Tab-separated table of C-alpha atoms in Angstrom:
chain	number	residue	atom	x	y	z
A	1	MET	CA	2.135	-31.928	10.927
A	2	LYS	CA	0.867	-32.957	7.650
A	3	LYS	CA	-0.223	-30.322	5.067
A	4	SER	CA	-3.711	-31.889	4.873
A	5	ASP	CA	-3.962	-31.634	8.625
A	6	PHE	CA	-3.337	-27.898	8.800
A	7	ILE	CA	-5.292	-27.029	5.715
A	8	TRP	CA	-8.419	-28.862	6.462
A	9	ASN	CA	-8.404	-27.789	10.040
A	10	THR	CA	-8.026	-24.156	9.235
A	11	ILE	CA	-10.979	-24.440	6.743
A	12	GLY	CA	-13.265	-26.284	9.009
A	13	LEU	CA	-12.680	-24.086	11.901
A	14	THR	CA	-13.099	-20.870	9.821
A	15	LEU	CA	-16.349	-22.074	8.484
A	16	ASN	CA	-17.458	-23.411	11.718
A	17	ALA	CA	-16.753	-20.007	13.205
A	18	PHE	CA	-18.704	-17.922	10.645
A	19	THR	CA	-21.788	-19.981	10.905
A	20	SER	CA	-23.279	-17.654	13.473
A	21	LEU	CA	-22.494	-14.584	11.149
A	22	PHE	CA	-24.457	-16.262	8.301
A	23	PHE	CA	-27.418	-17.309	10.504
A	24	LEU	CA	-27.652	-13.738	11.742
A	25	VAL	CA	-27.656	-12.305	8.435
A	26	ILE	CA	-30.176	-14.794	7.116
A	27	VAL	CA	-32.725	-14.311	9.924
A	28	ASN	CA	-32.223	-10.472	9.829
A	29	ARG	CA	-32.905	-10.319	5.950
A	30	ILE	CA	-35.738	-12.968	6.076
A	31	ASN	CA	-37.428	-12.438	9.499
A	32	GLY	CA	-36.818	-9.056	10.373
A	33	VAL	CA	-34.786	-7.127	12.943
A	34	ASN	CA	-36.753	-8.022	15.907
A	35	GLU	CA	-36.667	-11.886	15.426
A	36	ALA	CA	-32.935	-11.370	14.636
A	37	GLY	CA	-32.568	-9.917	18.009
A	38	VAL	CA	-34.395	-12.842	19.698
A	39	PHE	CA	-31.997	-15.164	17.731
A	40	THR	CA	-28.774	-13.213	18.583
A	41	TYR	CA	-29.646	-13.307	22.356
A	42	SER	CA	-30.663	-17.033	22.387
A	43	PHE	CA	-27.601	-17.915	20.563
A	44	SER	CA	-25.284	-16.049	22.817
A	45	ILE	CA	-27.085	-17.838	25.719
A	46	ALA	CA	-26.699	-21.360	24.013
A	47	CYS	CA	-23.002	-20.556	23.539
A	48	LEU	CA	-22.679	-20.077	27.421
A	49	PHE	CA	-24.549	-23.272	28.022
A	50	TYR	CA	-22.336	-25.000	25.443
A	51	VAL	CA	-19.357	-24.325	27.642
A	52	VAL	CA	-21.232	-26.098	30.574
A	53	ALA	CA	-21.751	-29.166	28.229
A	54	LEU	CA	-18.135	-28.995	26.992
A	55	TYR	CA	-16.711	-28.720	30.526
A	56	PHE	CA	-13.190	-29.833	29.442
A	57	ASN	CA	-12.427	-28.802	25.919
A	58	ARG	CA	-10.428	-30.464	23.144
A	59	VAL	CA	-7.184	-28.813	24.583
A	60	TYR	CA	-7.460	-30.413	27.830
A	61	GLN	CA	-8.052	-34.020	26.234
A	62	VAL	CA	-5.101	-33.513	23.529
A	63	SER	CA	-2.531	-32.424	26.292
A	64	ASP	CA	-3.613	-35.522	28.388
A	65	VAL	CA	-0.630	-37.262	26.943
A	66	LYS	CA	-0.100	-39.312	30.182
A	67	LYS	CA	-3.425	-40.765	29.728
A	68	ARG	CA	-4.599	-39.921	33.275
A	69	PHE	CA	-8.391	-40.545	32.150
A	70	SER	CA	-9.657	-43.171	29.720
A	71	ASN	CA	-11.456	-42.536	26.425
A	72	ASN	CA	-14.822	-43.815	27.979
A	73	GLN	CA	-14.439	-41.667	31.012
A	74	TYR	CA	-14.288	-38.709	28.885
A	75	ILE	CA	-17.126	-39.724	26.689
A	76	THR	CA	-19.389	-40.428	30.010
A	77	ASN	CA	-18.472	-37.295	31.497
A	78	ARG	CA	-19.440	-35.215	28.221
A	79	LEU	CA	-22.835	-37.090	28.252
A	80	ILE	CA	-23.446	-36.324	31.820
A	81	THR	CA	-22.832	-32.463	31.590
A	82	SER	CA	-24.713	-32.434	28.274
A	83	SER	CA	-27.776	-33.895	29.854
A	84	ILE	CA	-27.494	-31.367	32.857
A	85	VAL	CA	-27.442	-28.556	30.207
A	86	VAL	CA	-30.749	-29.425	29.004
A	87	LEU	CA	-32.273	-29.243	32.599
A	88	ILE	CA	-30.471	-25.775	33.111
A	89	THR	CA	-31.845	-24.464	29.897
A	90	ILE	CA	-35.524	-25.181	30.941
A	91	LEU	CA	-34.970	-23.627	34.439
A	92	PHE	CA	-33.438	-20.733	32.787
A	93	VAL	CA	-36.405	-19.955	30.425
A	94	LEU	CA	-38.898	-20.627	33.171
A	95	ILE	CA	-37.029	-18.228	35.738
A	96	ASN	CA	-36.760	-15.618	32.968
A	97	ARG	CA	-40.410	-16.049	31.901
A	98	PHE	CA	-39.745	-16.021	28.275
A	99	ASP	CA	-42.696	-16.310	25.946
A	100	PHE	CA	-43.084	-19.746	24.189
A	101	HIS	CA	-41.411	-18.738	20.917
A	102	LYS	CA	-38.475	-17.410	22.371
A	103	SER	CA	-38.136	-20.256	24.823
A	104	VAL	CA	-38.326	-22.883	22.081
A	105	ILE	CA	-35.706	-21.053	20.025
A	106	LEU	CA	-33.359	-21.171	22.996
A	107	LEU	CA	-34.057	-24.734	23.736
A	108	LEU	CA	-33.335	-25.908	20.155
A	109	LEU	CA	-30.026	-23.786	19.759
A	110	THR	CA	-28.939	-25.187	22.935
A	111	ILE	CA	-29.433	-28.808	21.916
A	112	TYR	CA	-27.513	-27.715	18.557
A	113	LYS	CA	-24.654	-26.675	20.592
A	114	ILE	CA	-24.900	-29.792	22.917
A	115	PHE	CA	-24.294	-31.838	19.712
A	116	GLU	CA	-21.266	-29.876	18.967
A	117	ALA	CA	-19.890	-30.481	22.503
A	118	VAL	CA	-20.350	-34.232	22.011
A	119	SER	CA	-18.685	-34.018	18.687
A	120	ASP	CA	-15.739	-31.971	20.260
A	121	CYS	CA	-14.981	-35.039	22.573
A	122	PHE	CA	-14.533	-37.478	19.651
A	123	HIS	CA	-12.762	-34.814	17.675
A	124	ALA	CA	-10.031	-34.768	20.486
A	125	PHE	CA	-9.685	-38.473	19.972
A	126	ILE	CA	-9.172	-38.269	16.280
A	127	GLN	CA	-6.728	-35.440	16.538
A	128	LYS	CA	-4.793	-37.403	19.054
A	129	GLY	CA	-4.750	-40.228	16.462
A	130	GLU	CA	-2.992	-37.949	13.977
A	131	GLN	CA	-6.035	-37.241	11.772
A	132	LEU	CA	-6.941	-33.796	12.337
A	133	TYR	CA	-7.787	-33.319	8.601
A	134	PHE	CA	-10.877	-35.573	9.311
A	135	VAL	CA	-12.118	-33.194	12.011
A	136	GLY	CA	-11.652	-30.264	9.866
A	137	LYS	CA	-13.563	-31.912	7.036
A	138	SER	CA	-16.370	-32.875	9.411
A	139	LEU	CA	-16.601	-29.179	10.691
A	140	ALA	CA	-16.655	-27.757	7.023
A	141	TYR	CA	-19.389	-30.087	5.840
A	142	LYS	CA	-21.580	-29.502	8.809
A	143	ALA	CA	-20.959	-25.756	8.501
A	144	VAL	CA	-21.889	-25.616	4.630
A	145	ILE	CA	-24.721	-28.071	4.737
A	146	GLY	CA	-26.227	-26.766	7.964
A	147	VAL	CA	-26.057	-23.005	6.505
A	148	MET	CA	-27.571	-23.896	3.155
A	149	GLY	CA	-30.330	-25.819	4.550
A	150	PHE	CA	-30.977	-23.096	7.150
A	151	LEU	CA	-31.279	-20.572	4.352
A	152	ILE	CA	-33.495	-22.544	2.014
A	153	LEU	CA	-35.931	-23.694	4.787
A	154	ASP	CA	-36.257	-20.145	6.157
A	155	ILE	CA	-36.834	-18.787	2.656
A	156	LEU	CA	-39.618	-21.459	2.080
A	157	THR	CA	-41.267	-21.402	5.723
A	158	LYS	CA	-40.382	-18.123	7.224
A	159	SER	CA	-39.769	-19.990	10.433
A	160	ILE	CA	-36.473	-20.099	11.975
A	161	LEU	CA	-37.811	-22.964	14.363
A	162	ILE	CA	-37.938	-25.197	11.235
A	163	SER	CA	-34.552	-23.940	10.081
A	164	ILE	CA	-32.913	-24.536	13.520
A	165	THR	CA	-34.439	-28.087	13.588
A	166	TRP	CA	-32.505	-28.780	10.353
A	167	LEU	CA	-29.358	-27.661	12.144
A	168	LEU	CA	-30.035	-30.392	14.773
A	169	VAL	CA	-30.318	-33.194	12.042
A	170	VAL	CA	-27.148	-32.255	10.354
A	171	ASN	CA	-25.178	-32.012	13.546
A	172	LEU	CA	-26.753	-35.428	14.758
A	173	PHE	CA	-25.700	-36.985	11.555
A	174	GLY	CA	-22.250	-35.744	11.645
A	175	LEU	CA	-22.112	-36.972	15.126
A	176	PHE	CA	-22.836	-40.520	14.050
A	177	VAL	CA	-20.255	-40.328	11.315
A	178	GLU	CA	-17.538	-39.156	13.855
A	179	ILE	CA	-18.291	-41.732	16.207
A	180	HIS	CA	-18.030	-44.356	13.433
A	181	ARG	CA	-14.659	-42.888	12.584
A	182	TYR	CA	-13.424	-43.061	16.241
A	183	LYS	CA	-14.621	-46.776	16.721
A	184	LYS	CA	-12.481	-47.755	13.412
A	185	MET	CA	-9.462	-45.872	14.626
A	186	TYR	CA	-9.291	-47.157	18.161
A	187	ASN	CA	-11.163	-50.651	17.420
A	188	VAL	CA	-13.320	-50.022	20.645
A	189	GLN	CA	-16.801	-50.014	21.547
A	190	TYR	CA	-18.214	-47.312	24.039
A	191	ASN	CA	-18.920	-48.441	27.631
A	192	MET	CA	-20.276	-46.240	30.081
A	193	GLU	CA	-17.336	-45.635	32.816
A	194	LEU	CA	-18.412	-43.770	35.826
A	195	THR	CA	-15.073	-44.461	37.657
A	196	ASN	CA	-13.151	-41.234	38.156
A	197	THR	CA	-16.081	-39.075	37.221
A	198	ILE	CA	-15.747	-36.806	40.085
A	199	ALA	CA	-11.835	-36.676	39.680
A	200	LEU	CA	-12.269	-35.707	36.061
A	201	LEU	CA	-14.846	-33.027	36.921
A	202	LYS	CA	-12.701	-31.771	39.713
A	203	ALA	CA	-9.480	-31.685	37.816
A	204	ALA	CA	-11.068	-30.047	34.790
A	205	LEU	CA	-13.085	-27.409	37.010
A	206	PRO	CA	-10.704	-24.555	36.516
A	207	LEU	CA	-10.468	-25.045	33.000
A	208	PHE	CA	-14.198	-25.164	32.757
A	209	ALA	CA	-14.672	-22.218	35.037
A	210	PHE	CA	-12.435	-19.922	32.966
A	211	SER	CA	-13.856	-21.355	29.729
A	212	PHE	CA	-17.460	-20.365	30.929
A	213	LEU	CA	-16.136	-16.904	31.982
A	214	ASN	CA	-14.299	-16.816	28.490
A	215	ILE	CA	-17.693	-16.946	26.763
A	216	TYR	CA	-19.074	-14.497	29.220
A	217	LEU	CA	-16.568	-11.873	28.402
A	218	ASN	CA	-17.527	-12.127	24.856
A	219	ASN	CA	-20.960	-11.847	25.254
A	220	SER	CA	-21.559	-9.954	28.443
A	221	GLN	CA	-22.599	-6.857	26.625
A	222	LYS	CA	-25.408	-8.818	24.797
A	223	TYR	CA	-26.578	-10.351	28.143
A	224	ILE	CA	-26.472	-6.946	29.931
A	225	LEU	CA	-28.148	-5.064	26.921
A	226	GLU	CA	-31.189	-7.464	27.318
A	227	TYR	CA	-32.411	-5.788	30.487
A	228	PHE	CA	-31.955	-2.156	29.336
A	229	MET	CA	-32.793	-1.882	25.504
A	230	SER	CA	-35.064	-3.521	22.883
A	231	GLU	CA	-34.437	-6.568	20.470
A	232	GLU	CA	-33.527	-4.038	17.532
A	233	PHE	CA	-30.504	-2.815	19.533
A	234	GLN	CA	-29.695	-6.443	20.473
A	235	THR	CA	-29.611	-7.081	16.730
A	236	ILE	CA	-27.489	-3.899	16.086
A	237	LEU	CA	-25.055	-4.875	18.806
A	238	GLY	CA	-24.902	-8.346	17.410
A	239	ILE	CA	-24.067	-7.213	14.045
A	240	ILE	CA	-21.176	-4.907	15.028
A	241	ILE	CA	-19.660	-7.149	17.463
A	242	MET	CA	-19.691	-10.153	15.106
A	243	PRO	CA	-16.565	-9.393	13.289
A	244	ALA	CA	-14.860	-9.130	16.777
A	245	THR	CA	-16.101	-12.508	17.649
A	246	MET	CA	-14.664	-13.968	14.630
A	247	LEU	CA	-11.094	-12.299	15.181
A	248	SER	CA	-11.252	-13.732	18.556
A	249	LEU	CA	-11.637	-17.195	17.159
A	250	CYS	CA	-8.792	-16.729	14.832
A	251	GLY	CA	-6.168	-17.132	17.707
A	252	GLN	CA	-7.951	-20.482	18.623
A	253	TYR	CA	-7.806	-22.070	15.215
A	254	LEU	CA	-4.271	-20.794	14.414
A	255	ILE	CA	-2.907	-22.404	17.341
A	256	ALA	CA	-5.001	-25.449	17.217
A	257	PRO	CA	-2.893	-27.525	14.707
A	258	TYR	CA	0.181	-26.965	16.830
A	259	LEU	CA	-1.439	-28.193	20.252
A	260	ASN	CA	0.099	-31.651	19.859
A	261	SER	CA	3.709	-30.295	19.235
A	262	LEU	CA	3.373	-27.616	21.885
A	263	SER	CA	2.235	-30.325	24.517
A	264	LYS	CA	4.855	-32.785	23.634
A	265	ASP	CA	7.542	-30.197	23.628
A	266	PHE	CA	6.581	-29.066	27.064
A	267	ASN	CA	6.133	-32.276	28.563
A	268	SER	CA	9.415	-33.472	27.179
A	269	ARG	CA	10.994	-30.246	28.711
A	270	GLU	CA	11.982	-28.822	25.343
A	271	TYR	CA	11.226	-25.440	26.657
A	272	ALA	CA	13.309	-23.584	24.029
A	273	THR	CA	11.575	-25.290	21.158
A	274	PHE	CA	8.107	-24.493	22.969
A	275	LYS	CA	8.927	-20.840	23.527
A	276	LYS	CA	10.176	-20.350	20.015
A	277	MET	CA	7.028	-21.977	18.300
A	278	PHE	CA	4.786	-20.052	20.366
A	279	LEU	CA	6.537	-16.840	19.513
A	280	ASN	CA	6.252	-17.519	15.935
A	281	ILE	CA	2.483	-18.262	16.162
A	282	ASN	CA	1.879	-14.827	17.886
A	283	VAL	CA	4.228	-12.951	15.377
A	284	VAL	CA	2.219	-14.204	12.557
A	285	PHE	CA	-1.139	-13.527	14.396
A	286	ILE	CA	-0.189	-10.061	15.244
A	287	GLY	CA	0.631	-9.360	11.353
A	288	LEU	CA	-2.891	-10.622	10.633
A	289	ASN	CA	-4.256	-8.474	13.179
A	290	VAL	CA	-2.830	-5.182	11.751
A	291	PHE	CA	-4.209	-6.180	8.256
A	292	PHE	CA	-7.552	-6.829	9.736
A	293	LEU	CA	-7.691	-3.597	11.706
A	294	LEU	CA	-6.986	-1.562	8.216
A	295	ILE	CA	-9.919	-3.585	6.485
A	296	ALA	CA	-12.283	-2.943	9.210
A	297	PHE	CA	-11.665	0.718	9.153
A	298	PHE	CA	-12.068	1.402	5.527
A	299	LEU	CA	-14.474	-1.442	4.635
A	300	GLY	CA	-15.996	-2.791	7.954
A	301	ILE	CA	-19.256	-0.706	8.237
A	302	PRO	CA	-19.940	-0.287	4.480
A	303	VAL	CA	-19.785	-4.189	4.146
A	304	LEU	CA	-22.070	-4.603	7.161
A	305	ASN	CA	-24.422	-2.179	5.680
A	306	ILE	CA	-24.667	-4.116	2.400
A	307	VAL	CA	-24.799	-7.627	4.092
A	308	TYR	CA	-27.350	-6.974	6.612
A	309	GLY	CA	-29.432	-4.409	4.910
A	310	ILE	CA	-29.268	-1.830	7.709
A	311	ASN	CA	-27.698	1.588	7.761
A	312	LEU	CA	-24.882	1.414	10.534
A	313	ASN	CA	-22.956	4.536	9.594
A	314	GLN	CA	-23.557	6.031	12.940
A	315	TYR	CA	-22.009	2.925	14.820
A	316	LYS	CA	-18.674	3.321	13.147
A	317	LEU	CA	-16.965	4.534	16.331
A	318	PRO	CA	-18.530	1.750	18.596
A	319	PHE	CA	-17.496	-0.642	15.833
A	320	MET	CA	-13.797	0.369	15.793
A	321	ILE	CA	-13.634	0.499	19.575
A	322	ILE	CA	-14.796	-3.169	19.769
A	323	ILE	CA	-12.635	-4.358	16.823
A	324	ILE	CA	-9.379	-2.914	18.675
A	325	GLY	CA	-10.514	-4.599	21.857
A	326	ALA	CA	-10.948	-7.933	20.016
A	327	VAL	CA	-7.415	-7.654	18.684
A	328	PHE	CA	-6.211	-7.745	22.383
A	329	TYR	CA	-8.605	-10.642	23.425
A	330	ALA	CA	-7.425	-12.616	20.417
A	331	LEU	CA	-4.112	-12.456	21.447
A	332	SER	CA	-5.198	-13.438	25.073
A	333	THR	CA	-6.769	-16.629	23.541
A	334	THR	CA	-3.229	-17.856	22.058
A	335	ILE	CA	-1.885	-17.203	25.515
A	336	SER	CA	-4.561	-18.935	27.275
A	337	ASN	CA	-3.863	-22.215	25.239
A	338	ALA	CA	-0.216	-21.882	26.199
A	339	LEU	CA	-1.170	-21.573	29.763
A	340	VAL	CA	-3.547	-24.587	29.524
A	341	ILE	CA	-0.702	-26.776	28.253
A	342	MET	CA	1.568	-25.506	31.101
A	343	ASN	CA	-1.304	-26.709	33.441
A	344	LYS	CA	-1.749	-23.167	34.847
A	345	ASN	CA	-5.691	-23.598	34.933
A	346	LYS	CA	-6.195	-22.215	38.626
A	347	GLU	CA	-4.111	-19.246	37.809
A	348	GLN	CA	-5.948	-18.376	34.699
A	349	LEU	CA	-9.198	-18.696	36.583
A	350	ILE	CA	-8.239	-15.771	38.778
A	351	VAL	CA	-7.438	-13.678	35.623
A	352	PHE	CA	-11.003	-14.564	34.019
A	353	ILE	CA	-12.709	-13.821	37.588
A	354	ILE	CA	-11.038	-10.292	37.738
A	355	SER	CA	-11.996	-9.723	34.057
A	356	SER	CA	-15.481	-10.763	34.702
A	357	ILE	CA	-15.937	-8.468	37.637
A	358	ILE	CA	-14.519	-5.596	35.579
A	359	THR	CA	-16.995	-6.266	32.606
A	360	THR	CA	-19.868	-6.538	34.825
A	361	THR	CA	-19.355	-3.656	36.858
A	362	THR	CA	-18.407	-1.250	33.915
A	363	SER	CA	-20.798	-2.631	31.284
A	364	ILE	CA	-23.939	-2.051	33.344
A	365	SER	CA	-23.384	1.564	34.158
A	366	LEU	CA	-21.981	2.319	30.558
A	367	ILE	CA	-24.801	0.518	28.816
A	368	LYS	CA	-27.442	1.926	30.731
A	369	ASN	CA	-26.177	5.606	30.318
A	370	TYR	CA	-24.646	5.475	26.751
A	371	GLY	CA	-26.429	2.379	25.055
A	372	ILE	CA	-24.336	0.840	22.153
A	373	LEU	CA	-21.401	3.443	22.667
A	374	GLY	CA	-21.478	2.289	26.340
A	375	ALA	CA	-21.455	-1.483	25.286
A	376	SER	CA	-18.479	-0.929	23.070
A	377	ILE	CA	-16.352	0.945	25.734
A	378	GLY	CA	-17.205	-1.596	28.325
A	379	TYR	CA	-15.810	-4.360	25.793
A	380	PHE	CA	-12.809	-2.298	25.052
A	381	ILE	CA	-11.861	-1.792	28.774
A	382	THR	CA	-12.552	-5.612	29.471
A	383	MET	CA	-10.330	-6.806	26.684
A	384	ILE	CA	-7.349	-4.505	27.308
A	385	CYS	CA	-7.473	-5.669	31.093
A	386	HIS	CA	-7.794	-9.269	30.282
A	387	PHE	CA	-4.851	-9.291	27.883
A	388	VAL	CA	-2.561	-7.332	30.341
A	389	LEU	CA	-3.321	-9.980	33.118
A	390	SER	CA	-2.913	-12.971	30.801
A	391	PHE	CA	0.388	-11.707	29.548
A	392	ILE	CA	1.760	-10.962	33.025
A	393	LEU	CA	0.798	-14.522	34.094
A	394	TYR	CA	2.360	-16.002	30.908
A	395	ARG	CA	5.625	-13.934	31.551
A	396	ILE	CA	5.979	-15.153	35.114
A	397	ASN	CA	5.660	-18.782	34.198
A	398	ILE	CA	7.995	-18.349	31.236
A	399	ASN	CA	10.547	-16.957	33.541
A	400	ARG	CA	10.209	-19.904	35.887
A	401	MET	CA	10.858	-22.208	32.931
A	402	ASP	CA	14.226	-20.419	32.338
A	403	ASN	CA	15.321	-20.869	35.862
């Protein structure tokens, strides 16, 4: 792997991961805690719908080294699933009877995430063409330009609707640039290809299902909180869970640059190399997690107080409970990528279904009775259980590789 690929991929994924944090800070500071609660909930729902639009992710495409499906088939399916998400969003706001303001915010944020889903499809092709640095640059530029424009427009207009519209413009322009790069690399024109559409959807169904449940696990407390507490508490939970969300993403972008190598090693039956590389990745990640826990304990709440302008001192215990849970979930994320490469998607689906049942049953009762503290305990229980189940599944399959 080229040094520029690793550096730019890390920069791009990091900036992209932190955009939601910046958006929440901006909205909370400029538009107030209640509007921030609406934004937090809408963004979390949009992220859930994003997985439906994504359906199969970059890992699935990059690991398709045998070219079971053509580029046009991947692109066509992504456009189909993205169109379906627009209809799902409209039905969702009608069923929940949200007011006009909340409905439009949710719809715009969903379209914003749809553009990201379509971009991800082209990112996979570009990565397979050994130009991962371009993907990182694209993510970085869109994140910086998007956040800066969002901030300026929100200051000038005090309207997050206008600010979100700017994000749509930035992502749409970025998508055009990425499509141009793709055409230049592969010297092809896109043609809709509906053959094997059902086959691709069926093949990627387990991956989609546990990716969907993955987002649900990360945000289930926000979804459940919406039915028991006010928008103000939605904002508070969103703030204290945000660092945990960032930590969860760290596992993804740490392993992303090595997906090509891991996939090639596994498919060429170089199992010893595969295991050694994966072990080294996790050793580094565990070290980073220990450092992050120390920072969170001493500086977490004071920094959040300054950044968001809210006194969160009474929420230090829930905050640390969530952070510790996030460490285990972040480790589960790296394991999940390895299992995708090993084509253990159906088995992973069972793990995610069990974890989703655990988080739903425990969190409803805990949030109803203990509020924010209950949400943090529910999050912790879920992530510990999910890590244990994922690790057991990984060890079973590693042992089979040795035999």
